[in-house]
PDB file of C-alpha atoms in Angstrom:
ATOM      1  CA  UNK A 994      81.867 102.636  92.488  1.00 63.00           C
ATOM      2  CA  UNK A 995      78.158 101.680  93.339  1.00 88.00           C
ATOM      3  CA  UNK A 996      77.160  99.400  90.203  1.00 93.00           C
ATOM      4  CA  UNK A 997      73.966  99.143  91.861  1.00 95.00           C
ATOM      5  CA  UNK A 998      73.243 102.970  92.404  1.00 95.00           C
ATOM      6  CA  UNK A 999      74.173 103.558  88.988  1.00 94.00           C
ATOM      7  CA  UNK A1000      72.378 101.636  87.227  1.00 96.00           C
ATOM      8  CA  UNK A1001      69.497 103.223  89.821  1.00 96.00           C
ATOM      9  CA  UNK A1002      70.198 106.443  88.799  1.00 94.00           C
ATOM     10  CA  UNK A1003      70.132 105.332  85.224  1.00 94.00           C
ATOM     11  CA  UNK A1004      66.445 104.067  85.692  1.00 96.00           C
ATOM     12  CA  UNK A1005      65.396 107.745  86.855  1.00 94.00           C
ATOM     13  CA  UNK A1006      65.007 108.882  83.821  1.00 94.00           C
ATOM     14  CA  UNK A1007      62.750 105.783  82.495  1.00 95.00           C
ATOM     15  CA  UNK A1008      62.709 102.467  82.933  1.00 96.00           C
ATOM     16  CA  UNK A1009      64.664 100.010  80.483  1.00 95.00           C
ATOM     17  CA  UNK A1010      65.583  96.663  79.597  1.00 93.00           C
ATOM     18  CA  UNK A1011      69.500  95.767  80.687  1.00 92.00           C
ATOM     19  CA  UNK A1012      70.927  95.626  77.244  1.00 91.00           C
ATOM     20  CA  UNK A1013      69.750  99.512  77.431  1.00 94.00           C
ATOM     21  CA  UNK A1014      71.227 100.092  80.958  1.00 95.00           C
ATOM     22  CA  UNK A1015      74.264  98.322  79.978  1.00 95.00           C
ATOM     23  CA  UNK A1016      75.239 100.736  76.852  1.00 94.00           C
ATOM     24  CA  UNK A1017      73.878 103.826  78.899  1.00 93.00           C
ATOM     25  CA  UNK A1018      76.703 102.590  81.865  1.00 92.00           C
ATOM     26  CA  UNK A1019      79.074 102.219  79.329  1.00 91.00           C
ATOM     27  CA  UNK A1020      78.588 105.228  76.982  1.00 88.00           C
ATOM     28  CA  UNK A1021      78.639 107.566  80.738  1.00 86.00           C
ATOM     29  CA  UNK A1022      80.693 105.660  83.099  1.00 86.00           C
ATOM     30  CA  UNK A1023      82.482 102.157  81.651  1.00 82.00           C
ATOM     31  CA  UNK A1024      85.089 103.705  78.560  1.00 76.00           C
ATOM     32  CA  UNK A1025      87.473 101.515  80.499  1.00 79.00           C
ATOM     33  CA  UNK A1026      85.849  98.799  81.978  1.00 84.00           C
ATOM     34  CA  UNK A1027      82.506  98.538  80.434  1.00 89.00           C
ATOM     35  CA  UNK A1028      80.177  95.958  82.266  1.00 93.00           C
ATOM     36  CA  UNK A1029      79.537  92.477  81.251  1.00 94.00           C
ATOM     37  CA  UNK A1030      76.236  91.791  80.563  1.00 91.00           C
ATOM     38  CA  UNK A1031      76.215  88.855  83.384  1.00 93.00           C
ATOM     39  CA  UNK A1032      76.976  91.805  85.601  1.00 94.00           C
ATOM     40  CA  UNK A1033      74.054  93.622  85.021  1.00 95.00           C
ATOM     41  CA  UNK A1034      71.447  91.211  85.785  1.00 93.00           C
ATOM     42  CA  UNK A1035      73.110  89.756  88.932  1.00 96.00           C
ATOM     43  CA  UNK A1036      73.071  93.578  90.169  1.00 96.00           C
ATOM     44  CA  UNK A1037      69.324  93.734  88.847  1.00 96.00           C
ATOM     45  CA  UNK A1038      68.090  90.241  90.170  1.00 96.00           C
ATOM     46  CA  UNK A1039      69.770  92.174  93.367  1.00 97.00           C
ATOM     47  CA  UNK A1040      67.374  95.228  93.486  1.00 97.00           C
ATOM     48  CA  UNK A1041      64.576  93.607  92.849  1.00 97.00           C
ATOM     49  CA  UNK A1042      64.742  91.766  95.606  1.00 97.00           C
ATOM     50  CA  UNK A1043      65.654  94.569  97.502  1.00 97.00           C
ATOM     51  CA  UNK A1044      62.499  96.113  96.509  1.00 97.00           C
ATOM     52  CA  UNK A1045      64.293  98.906  94.645  1.00 97.00           C
ATOM     53  CA  UNK A1046      63.355  98.351  91.368  1.00 97.00           C
ATOM     54  CA  UNK A1047      60.363  96.060  89.619  1.00 96.00           C
ATOM     55  CA  UNK A1048      59.516  94.622  86.352  1.00 93.00           C
ATOM     56  CA  UNK A1049      57.684  97.433  84.542  1.00 89.00           C
ATOM     57  CA  UNK A1050      56.913  94.802  81.651  1.00 85.00           C
ATOM     58  CA  UNK A1051      57.560  91.848  80.025  1.00 85.00           C
ATOM     59  CA  UNK A1052      58.283  91.794  76.333  1.00 78.00           C
ATOM     60  CA  UNK A1053      58.076  88.513  74.224  1.00 73.00           C
ATOM     61  CA  UNK A1054      61.508  88.936  71.255  1.00 68.00           C
ATOM     62  CA  UNK A1055      62.996  86.771  68.840  1.00 65.00           C
ATOM     63  CA  UNK A1056      64.520  84.946  71.947  1.00 65.00           C
ATOM     64  CA  UNK A1057      63.198  84.878  75.417  1.00 67.00           C
ATOM     65  CA  UNK A1058      60.987  87.480  77.026  1.00 72.00           C
ATOM     66  CA  UNK A1059      62.469  90.843  77.613  1.00 85.00           C
ATOM     67  CA  UNK A1060      62.545  92.095  81.337  1.00 90.00           C
ATOM     68  CA  UNK A1061      61.876  96.066  81.483  1.00 93.00           C
ATOM     69  CA  UNK A1062      62.692  97.406  85.043  1.00 96.00           C
ATOM     70  CA  UNK A1063      62.196 100.339  86.613  1.00 96.00           C
ATOM     71  CA  UNK A1064      62.897 102.376  90.011  1.00 96.00           C
ATOM     72  CA  UNK A1065      60.795 102.440  92.690  1.00 97.00           C
ATOM     73  CA  UNK A1066      59.921 104.953  95.209  1.00 97.00           C
ATOM     74  CA  UNK A1067      62.649 103.235  98.044  1.00 97.00           C
ATOM     75  CA  UNK A1068      64.983 103.197  94.929  1.00 96.00           C
ATOM     76  CA  UNK A1069      64.659 106.699  93.982  1.00 96.00           C
ATOM     77  CA  UNK A1070      64.801 107.346  98.131  1.00 96.00           C
ATOM     78  CA  UNK A1071      68.282 104.803  97.943  1.00 95.00           C
ATOM     79  CA  UNK A1072      69.668 106.600  95.198  1.00 94.00           C
ATOM     80  CA  UNK A1073      69.137 110.362  97.202  1.00 94.00           C
ATOM     81  CA  UNK A1074      70.767 108.954 100.140  1.00 95.00           C
ATOM     82  CA  UNK A1075      73.877 107.399  98.574  1.00 94.00           C
ATOM     83  CA  UNK A1076      74.436 110.869  96.186  1.00 92.00           C
ATOM     84  CA  UNK A1077      74.083 113.238  99.843  1.00 88.00           C
ATOM     85  CA  UNK A1078      76.543 110.495 101.690  1.00 87.00           C
ATOM     86  CA  UNK A1079      80.130 111.575 101.122  1.00 82.00           C
ATOM     87  CA  UNK A1080      82.464 109.022  99.536  1.00 80.00           C
ATOM     88  CA  UNK A1081      84.959 108.254 102.540  1.00 79.00           C
ATOM     89  CA  UNK A1082      88.948 109.575 100.800  1.00 76.00           C
ATOM     90  CA  UNK A1083      91.118 107.330 100.117  1.00 73.00           C
ATOM     91  CA  UNK A1084      93.956 108.437 102.451  1.00 73.00           C
ATOM     92  CA  UNK A1085      96.417 105.347 100.945  1.00 71.00           C
ATOM     93  CA  UNK A1086      98.466 104.410 104.664  1.00 61.00           C
ATOM     94  CA  UNK A1087      98.647 100.725 103.338  1.00 63.00           C
ATOM     95  CA  UNK A1088     100.339 101.849 100.073  1.00 81.00           C
ATOM     96  CA  UNK A1089     101.799  98.896  97.799  1.00 84.00           C
ATOM     97  CA  UNK A1090     105.065 101.210  96.926  1.00 88.00           C
ATOM     98  CA  UNK A1091     105.380 102.323 100.432  1.00 89.00           C
ATOM     99  CA  UNK A1092     105.954  98.348 101.135  1.00 87.00           C
ATOM    100  CA  UNK A1093     107.902  97.492  98.182  1.00 91.00           C
ATOM    101  CA  UNK A1094     110.092 100.406  98.880  1.00 93.00           C
ATOM    102  CA  UNK A1095     110.588  99.137 102.819  1.00 91.00           C
ATOM    103  CA  UNK A1096     110.896  95.519 101.572  1.00 91.00           C
ATOM    104  CA  UNK A1097     113.799  96.581  99.403  1.00 92.00           C
ATOM    105  CA  UNK A1098     115.612  98.138 102.017  1.00 91.00           C
ATOM    106  CA  UNK A1099     115.817  95.627 104.401  1.00 89.00           C
ATOM    107  CA  UNK A1100     116.444  92.961 101.558  1.00 86.00           C
ATOM    108  CA  UNK A1101     119.258  95.101 100.606  1.00 87.00           C
ATOM    109  CA  UNK A1102     118.254  95.614  97.354  1.00 89.00           C
ATOM    110  CA  UNK A1103     118.307  99.304  95.231  1.00 91.00           C
ATOM    111  CA  UNK A1104     115.292 101.248  96.613  1.00 93.00           C
ATOM    112  CA  UNK A1105     116.328 104.237  94.404  1.00 95.00           C
ATOM    113  CA  UNK A1106     116.053 101.654  91.733  1.00 94.00           C
ATOM    114  CA  UNK A1107     112.608 100.751  92.489  1.00 93.00           C
ATOM    115  CA  UNK A1108     111.261 104.546  93.126  1.00 95.00           C
ATOM    116  CA  UNK A1109     113.021 105.358  89.224  1.00 95.00           C
ATOM    117  CA  UNK A1110     111.755 102.916  88.009  1.00 94.00           C
ATOM    118  CA  UNK A1111     108.052 103.355  89.447  1.00 94.00           C
ATOM    119  CA  UNK A1112     108.715 107.191  88.592  1.00 95.00           C
ATOM    120  CA  UNK A1113     109.090 106.676  84.708  1.00 95.00           C
ATOM    121  CA  UNK A1114     106.148 104.244  84.484  1.00 95.00           C
ATOM    122  CA  UNK A1115     103.692 106.932  86.507  1.00 95.00           C
ATOM    123  CA  UNK A1116     105.075 109.396  84.105  1.00 96.00           C
ATOM    124  CA  UNK A1117     104.278 106.831  81.161  1.00 96.00           C
ATOM    125  CA  UNK A1118     100.681 107.121  82.111  1.00 96.00           C
ATOM    126  CA  UNK A1119     100.649 110.173  82.532  1.00 97.00           C
ATOM    127  CA  UNK A1120     101.500 111.372  78.560  1.00 97.00           C
ATOM    128  CA  UNK A1121      98.907 108.571  77.815  1.00 96.00           C
ATOM    129  CA  UNK A1122      95.994 110.340  79.923  1.00 96.00           C
ATOM    130  CA  UNK A1123      97.368 113.915  78.378  1.00 97.00           C
ATOM    131  CA  UNK A1124      96.678 112.651  75.084  1.00 97.00           C
ATOM    132  CA  UNK A1125      93.543 111.512  76.209  1.00 95.00           C
ATOM    133  CA  UNK A1126      92.537 114.206  77.840  1.00 96.00           C
ATOM    134  CA  UNK A1127      93.552 116.412  74.797  1.00 96.00           C
ATOM    135  CA  UNK A1128      90.954 114.051  72.396  1.00 95.00           C
ATOM    136  CA  UNK A1129      88.419 113.268  74.328  1.00 92.00           C
ATOM    137  CA  UNK A1130      85.369 115.026  75.352  1.00 92.00           C
ATOM    138  CA  UNK A1131      84.700 116.722  78.717  1.00 94.00           C
ATOM    139  CA  UNK A1132      83.954 113.408  81.003  1.00 91.00           C
ATOM    140  CA  UNK A1133      87.223 112.425  79.669  1.00 91.00           C
ATOM    141  CA  UNK A1134      88.948 115.400  80.735  1.00 95.00           C
ATOM    142  CA  UNK A1135      87.635 115.087  84.016  1.00 95.00           C
ATOM    143  CA  UNK A1136      88.068 111.483  84.737  1.00 93.00           C
ATOM    144  CA  UNK A1137      91.816 112.215  83.725  1.00 95.00           C
ATOM    145  CA  UNK A1138      92.158 115.568  85.605  1.00 97.00           C
ATOM    146  CA  UNK A1139      91.466 112.823  89.048  1.00 95.00           C
ATOM    147  CA  UNK A1140      93.583 110.293  87.682  1.00 94.00           C
ATOM    148  CA  UNK A1141      96.634 113.092  86.492  1.00 96.00           C
ATOM    149  CA  UNK A1142      95.633 114.630  89.912  1.00 96.00           C
ATOM    150  CA  UNK A1143      96.494 111.166  91.786  1.00 93.00           C
ATOM    151  CA  UNK A1144      99.435 110.267  90.090  1.00 94.00           C
ATOM    152  CA  UNK A1145     101.067 113.628  90.061  1.00 96.00           C
ATOM    153  CA  UNK A1146     100.360 113.402  93.959  1.00 94.00           C
ATOM    154  CA  UNK A1147     102.527 109.855  93.867  1.00 93.00           C
ATOM    155  CA  UNK A1148     104.934 111.640  92.183  1.00 94.00           C
ATOM    156  CA  UNK A1149     105.415 113.832  94.692  1.00 96.00           C
ATOM    157  CA  UNK A1150     105.330 111.193  97.330  1.00 94.00           C
ATOM    158  CA  UNK A1151     108.473 109.536  94.996  1.00 95.00           C
ATOM    159  CA  UNK A1152     110.253 112.080  95.399  1.00 96.00           C
ATOM    160  CA  UNK A1153     110.586 113.139  98.730  1.00 96.00           C
ATOM    161  CA  UNK A1154     110.821 109.334  99.745  1.00 95.00           C
ATOM    162  CA  UNK A1155     114.275 109.421  97.429  1.00 96.00           C
ATOM    163  CA  UNK A1156     115.246 111.945  99.544  1.00 97.00           C
ATOM    164  CA  UNK A1157     114.984 110.370 102.674  1.00 96.00           C
ATOM    165  CA  UNK A1158     115.777 106.960 101.655  1.00 95.00           C
ATOM    166  CA  UNK A1159     118.400 106.953 103.759  1.00 93.00           C
ATOM    167  CA  UNK A1160     117.024 107.952 106.835  1.00 95.00           C
ATOM    168  CA  UNK A1161     114.791 105.143 106.042  1.00 93.00           C
ATOM    169  CA  UNK A1162     116.790 102.521 105.719  1.00 92.00           C
ATOM    170  CA  UNK A1163     118.648 103.617 109.179  1.00 91.00           C
ATOM    171  CA  UNK A1164     114.833 103.239 110.410  1.00 91.00           C
ATOM    172  CA  UNK A1165     113.820 100.083 109.227  1.00 86.00           C
ATOM    173  CA  UNK A1166     116.929  98.005 109.538  1.00 80.00           C
ATOM    174  CA  UNK A1167     116.836  95.106 111.787  1.00 69.00           C
TER     175      UNK A1167
END
């Protein structure tokens, strides 16, 4: 996820302080990985340097002056371009799971056990996500569906690989 583009998109609704940006980000996108304040301010500093935001106001408070950021026309154009650009599909051609299976076979370890352990971990996480989806709002449901679909694809791969272990062992053996 592009944190900079996300913060710019949030700013399109109006100027905000760094604290407000963090809170808006965490409410919408940071359920599992909230932003650190340092990340917000370093990102805003970069966006300011690149002309995508400007300081709309400086406000005095109990501590240091607070900057209120506003998106510039260049920032709006940047978000628009980012939204219109499709994400590169991740083909997972260098999967860690595949690497572990091949290394297990090469070193004489039980690759079937590795696949069984991984399958159990996938199923455990699927149960957690299914429960979260059941209790969550629409945003949680969509996020969980995305993760569940990927886990289902991984499970299909685990089953297919288990069925082909003997053939793979012959092909990768030295």
